[in-house]
Amino acid sequence: MTQQTPALSPTLMIQGTASDVGKSLLVTALCRILTNDGYRVAPFKSQNMSNNSHVTPDGKEIGRAQAVQADACRIPATTDMNPILLKPTGERRAQVVVHGKPLRDYDAVEYRTNYLPTAGKFVREALDRLRATHDVVVMEGAGSPAEVNLRDRDIVNMRAAAWGDAPVVLVADIDRGGVFASIVGTMVILRPEERERVKGFIINKFRGDPSLLTDGLTWLENETGKPVLGVVPMLPHVGLEDEDAASLDRKLRSHANPTRELDIAVLRLPRVSNFTDVDALAGEPDVSVRYVARVEELGAPDAIVIPGTKNTLLDLAALKDRGFDTAVQRYAAAGGRVVGICGGFQMLGLTLRDPHGVESQEAPTQRMDGLGLLPSDTAFAREKRTVRVAGTFAGWPGATPTAPALPIEGYEIHMGETSFRAPVQALFRFDDGTSDGAAANDGRVWGTYVHGIFDNDGFRRSWLDMLRADRGLLPLESGYRHRETRETAFDRLAEHVRAHVDMEAIYAMIGIRKGGGTS
């Protein structure tokens, strides 16, 4: 009996005139709109460059944006949604993660010359698997499709659109200026068959009176022969994670609020990764979160957070060059509270070693002294640990454990193995019998490998209330629920886009209709 190949579902692709024009959020919005309208939807981005990553339920690593988009679809994330993840380790090198597992580090020329020609096969296979098991796949491009120097090795823009037979919507950011030139310029550079695949435009991040755009939109449609499908106003405080550090400056301006009672300073590492770990802190009504790049900006915060990094040795060296090592040590010695997450946790220890050259190819040394705030040593291993974890908070050293125990969950992504020279109390005990974290000075200094630790409402609020007690403030019943707020943010974003984009035209180009079924 001949086995039939399953029919492949329709697709839609969002491409942009440049990076950071809002592609990821528009894909997220469309994923939630189509999901709310009754379709089984999956996101897809063949290649993502970001140090903001996520661990799937089966312990694989993908770009954070695709995990957010999967949440918008209300489905678990898989590596098929982002088969290639590039994690920059230096100016011209990146770790290449293929289907959730590190392959090796490449420099830009070597990757383009030696690896990209072989990558198309499994990218197409991943896309086909998604199309075979979902009603619609919403695809996302990267950067701009008009980069003529990258065209012959493209696996993420127009070639990917052709593999998925996807109609393309081109998005431009009006907030950065030159929106009409960016759209027309992109269309001119595209090949004729690529221009034909573009079915319309979305102008994103608009501020002001839309009537002022009327003449320009008419000109654009006449000039290109393509419709403007929507003008989406800027949506402040979206409340969802960003894809990468390209949007970090804008995001941090919204996090800093000097009128709030608690001031948390996050050290801005040059190679910061998973900076979304502090998003939930910024959601609390009494907390202002600010990133500091210079010692002079540190001030006297209620706590310092050292976040994750793609290269702990290089970023520790950068902190020392800026004088942050002495500043943090003095702050901790005076009773200040310091938190390290993943790479930041490693920096809190006594030594860091890289016996296998995992991180030190671009670092000045294979051994470096840490900040000396925890009695720990870290050695970098060849294998990366990527795993989701769940368990309970074990309590601070010397304190009475909370009753009932506070539940926690999150994920780990690291290549370091940390050991301790003196007994320490683990902070988190996981359901599989393992544990994580360490604290000193009655919990004033602590670190963990768990990304997303502050997403846990009970633990986050208990730690913040300790900071409040330091200042003589009463505990706060904030009512902020991170996951519920995030779910509300998905629907808010979706309704915002639905209100300003011609969804009937979107449905028509996909070949589906609201309520289910193909047209």
JSON list of C-alpha atoms in Angstrom, two decimals, residues 275-362:
[
{"chain": "A", "resi": 275, "resn": "PHE", "atom": "CA", "xyz": [17.98, 39.92, 29.53]},
{"chain": "A", "resi": 276, "resn": "THR", "atom": "CA", "xyz": [14.27, 39.04, 29.67]},
{"chain": "A", "resi": 277, "resn": "ASP", "atom": "CA", "xyz": [15.06, 37.51, 33.08]},
{"chain": "A", "resi": 278, "resn": "VAL", "atom": "CA", "xyz": [14.36, 40.90, 34.68]},
{"chain": "A", "resi": 279, "resn": "ASP", "atom": "CA", "xyz": [11.12, 41.66, 32.81]},
{"chain": "A", "resi": 280, "resn": "ALA", "atom": "CA", "xyz": [8.92, 40.40, 35.63]},
{"chain": "A", "resi": 281, "resn": "LEU", "atom": "CA", "xyz": [10.72, 42.61, 38.13]},
{"chain": "A", "resi": 282, "resn": "ALA", "atom": "CA", "xyz": [9.91, 45.63, 35.99]},
{"chain": "A", "resi": 283, "resn": "GLY", "atom": "CA", "xyz": [6.25, 44.59, 36.00]},
{"chain": "A", "resi": 284, "resn": "GLU", "atom": "CA", "xyz": [5.94, 45.06, 39.75]},
{"chain": "A", "resi": 285, "resn": "PRO", "atom": "CA", "xyz": [4.35, 48.39, 40.77]},
{"chain": "A", "resi": 286, "resn": "ASP", "atom": "CA", "xyz": [7.08, 49.25, 43.29]},
{"chain": "A", "resi": 287, "resn": "VAL", "atom": "CA", "xyz": [10.15, 48.41, 41.15]},
{"chain": "A", "resi": 288, "resn": "SER", "atom": "CA", "xyz": [12.27, 50.44, 38.76]},
{"chain": "A", "resi": 289, "resn": "VAL", "atom": "CA", "xyz": [14.77, 48.44, 36.68]},
{"chain": "A", "resi": 290, "resn": "ARG", "atom": "CA", "xyz": [17.67, 50.23, 35.01]},
{"chain": "A", "resi": 291, "resn": "TYR", "atom": "CA", "xyz": [20.71, 48.95, 33.15]},
{"chain": "A", "resi": 292, "resn": "VAL", "atom": "CA", "xyz": [24.05, 50.56, 33.99]},
{"chain": "A", "resi": 293, "resn": "ALA", "atom": "CA", "xyz": [27.05, 50.52, 31.67]},
{"chain": "A", "resi": 294, "resn": "ARG", "atom": "CA", "xyz": [29.40, 52.73, 33.73]},
{"chain": "A", "resi": 295, "resn": "VAL", "atom": "CA", "xyz": [30.30, 52.67, 37.41]},
{"chain": "A", "resi": 296, "resn": "GLU", "atom": "CA", "xyz": [29.26, 56.32, 37.67]},
{"chain": "A", "resi": 297, "resn": "GLU", "atom": "CA", "xyz": [25.69, 55.29, 36.85]},
{"chain": "A", "resi": 298, "resn": "LEU", "atom": "CA", "xyz": [25.47, 52.69, 39.63]},
{"chain": "A", "resi": 299, "resn": "GLY", "atom": "CA", "xyz": [24.43, 54.97, 42.49]},
{"chain": "A", "resi": 300, "resn": "ALA", "atom": "CA", "xyz": [23.00, 53.27, 45.59]},
{"chain": "A", "resi": 301, "resn": "PRO", "atom": "CA", "xyz": [20.44, 50.72, 44.33]},
{"chain": "A", "resi": 302, "resn": "ASP", "atom": "CA", "xyz": [18.45, 48.35, 46.50]},
{"chain": "A", "resi": 303, "resn": "ALA", "atom": "CA", "xyz": [19.96, 45.43, 44.56]},
{"chain": "A", "resi": 304, "resn": "ILE", "atom": "CA", "xyz": [22.40, 44.72, 41.75]},
{"chain": "A", "resi": 305, "resn": "VAL", "atom": "CA", "xyz": [21.65, 41.99, 39.20]},
{"chain": "A", "resi": 306, "resn": "ILE", "atom": "CA", "xyz": [24.41, 40.51, 37.04]},
{"chain": "A", "resi": 307, "resn": "PRO", "atom": "CA", "xyz": [22.57, 38.84, 34.12]},
{"chain": "A", "resi": 308, "resn": "GLY", "atom": "CA", "xyz": [23.49, 36.05, 31.75]},
{"chain": "A", "resi": 309, "resn": "THR", "atom": "CA", "xyz": [26.10, 36.39, 29.03]},
{"chain": "A", "resi": 310, "resn": "LYS", "atom": "CA", "xyz": [27.15, 34.50, 25.93]},
{"chain": "A", "resi": 311, "resn": "ASN", "atom": "CA", "xyz": [30.81, 34.75, 27.01]},
{"chain": "A", "resi": 312, "resn": "THR", "atom": "CA", "xyz": [31.39, 34.92, 30.75]},
{"chain": "A", "resi": 313, "resn": "LEU", "atom": "CA", "xyz": [35.16, 35.39, 30.55]},
{"chain": "A", "resi": 314, "resn": "LEU", "atom": "CA", "xyz": [35.03, 38.26, 28.08]},
{"chain": "A", "resi": 315, "resn": "ASP", "atom": "CA", "xyz": [32.24, 40.03, 29.94]},
{"chain": "A", "resi": 316, "resn": "LEU", "atom": "CA", "xyz": [33.92, 39.53, 33.32]},
{"chain": "A", "resi": 317, "resn": "ALA", "atom": "CA", "xyz": [37.04, 41.10, 31.82]},
{"chain": "A", "resi": 318, "resn": "ALA", "atom": "CA", "xyz": [34.89, 43.98, 30.53]},
{"chain": "A", "resi": 319, "resn": "LEU", "atom": "CA", "xyz": [33.38, 44.54, 33.99]},
{"chain": "A", "resi": 320, "resn": "LYS", "atom": "CA", "xyz": [36.86, 44.65, 35.50]},
{"chain": "A", "resi": 321, "resn": "ASP", "atom": "CA", "xyz": [38.06, 47.09, 32.86]},
{"chain": "A", "resi": 322, "resn": "ARG", "atom": "CA", "xyz": [35.18, 49.40, 33.81]},
{"chain": "A", "resi": 323, "resn": "GLY", "atom": "CA", "xyz": [35.85, 49.08, 37.53]},
{"chain": "A", "resi": 324, "resn": "PHE", "atom": "CA", "xyz": [32.64, 47.23, 38.31]},
{"chain": "A", "resi": 325, "resn": "ASP", "atom": "CA", "xyz": [34.46, 44.45, 40.18]},
{"chain": "A", "resi": 326, "resn": "THR", "atom": "CA", "xyz": [35.63, 46.79, 42.92]},
{"chain": "A", "resi": 327, "resn": "ALA", "atom": "CA", "xyz": [32.30, 48.66, 42.98]},
{"chain": "A", "resi": 328, "resn": "VAL", "atom": "CA", "xyz": [30.24, 45.47, 43.38]},
{"chain": "A", "resi": 329, "resn": "GLN", "atom": "CA", "xyz": [32.60, 44.07, 46.03]},
{"chain": "A", "resi": 330, "resn": "ARG", "atom": "CA", "xyz": [32.38, 47.26, 48.08]},
{"chain": "A", "resi": 331, "resn": "TYR", "atom": "CA", "xyz": [28.61, 47.35, 47.67]},
{"chain": "A", "resi": 332, "resn": "ALA", "atom": "CA", "xyz": [28.29, 43.75, 48.89]},
{"chain": "A", "resi": 333, "resn": "ALA", "atom": "CA", "xyz": [30.70, 44.35, 51.80]},
{"chain": "A", "resi": 334, "resn": "ALA", "atom": "CA", "xyz": [28.48, 47.21, 52.94]},
{"chain": "A", "resi": 335, "resn": "GLY", "atom": "CA", "xyz": [25.47, 44.88, 53.09]},
{"chain": "A", "resi": 336, "resn": "GLY", "atom": "CA", "xyz": [24.13, 45.39, 49.59]},
{"chain": "A", "resi": 337, "resn": "ARG", "atom": "CA", "xyz": [22.17, 42.72, 47.78]},
{"chain": "A", "resi": 338, "resn": "VAL", "atom": "CA", "xyz": [23.72, 41.12, 44.68]},
{"chain": "A", "resi": 339, "resn": "VAL", "atom": "CA", "xyz": [22.14, 38.53, 42.39]},
{"chain": "A", "resi": 340, "resn": "GLY", "atom": "CA", "xyz": [23.87, 36.61, 39.60]},
{"chain": "A", "resi": 341, "resn": "ILE", "atom": "CA", "xyz": [21.94, 34.66, 36.96]},
{"chain": "A", "resi": 342, "resn": "CYS", "atom": "CA", "xyz": [23.74, 32.02, 34.87]},
{"chain": "A", "resi": 343, "resn": "GLY", "atom": "CA", "xyz": [26.93, 33.79, 33.69]},
{"chain": "A", "resi": 344, "resn": "GLY", "atom": "CA", "xyz": [26.39, 36.33, 36.45]},
{"chain": "A", "resi": 345, "resn": "PHE", "atom": "CA", "xyz": [26.24, 33.45, 38.96]},
{"chain": "A", "resi": 346, "resn": "GLN", "atom": "CA", "xyz": [29.57, 32.19, 37.64]},
{"chain": "A", "resi": 347, "resn": "MET", "atom": "CA", "xyz": [31.12, 35.66, 38.02]},
{"chain": "A", "resi": 348, "resn": "LEU", "atom": "CA", "xyz": [30.17, 35.79, 41.70]},
{"chain": "A", "resi": 349, "resn": "GLY", "atom": "CA", "xyz": [32.55, 32.93, 42.48]},
{"chain": "A", "resi": 350, "resn": "LEU", "atom": "CA", "xyz": [36.26, 32.68, 43.20]},
{"chain": "A", "resi": 351, "resn": "THR", "atom": "CA", "xyz": [37.61, 31.39, 39.87]},
{"chain": "A", "resi": 352, "resn": "LEU", "atom": "CA", "xyz": [36.52, 30.62, 36.33]},
{"chain": "A", "resi": 353, "resn": "ARG", "atom": "CA", "xyz": [38.47, 28.15, 34.21]},
{"chain": "A", "resi": 354, "resn": "ASP", "atom": "CA", "xyz": [38.17, 27.14, 30.56]},
{"chain": "A", "resi": 355, "resn": "PRO", "atom": "CA", "xyz": [40.32, 24.02, 30.22]},
{"chain": "A", "resi": 356, "resn": "HIS", "atom": "CA", "xyz": [38.84, 23.04, 26.84]},
{"chain": "A", "resi": 357, "resn": "GLY", "atom": "CA", "xyz": [38.93, 26.49, 25.23]},
{"chain": "A", "resi": 358, "resn": "VAL", "atom": "CA", "xyz": [35.15, 26.68, 25.09]},
{"chain": "A", "resi": 359, "resn": "GLU", "atom": "CA", "xyz": [34.98, 30.42, 25.79]},
{"chain": "A", "resi": 360, "resn": "SER", "atom": "CA", "xyz": [38.57, 31.56, 25.80]},
{"chain": "A", "resi": 361, "resn": "GLN", "atom": "CA", "xyz": [39.24, 31.55, 22.04]},
{"chain": "A", "resi": 362, "resn": "GLU", "atom": "CA", "xyz": [38.65, 35.30, 22.12]}
]
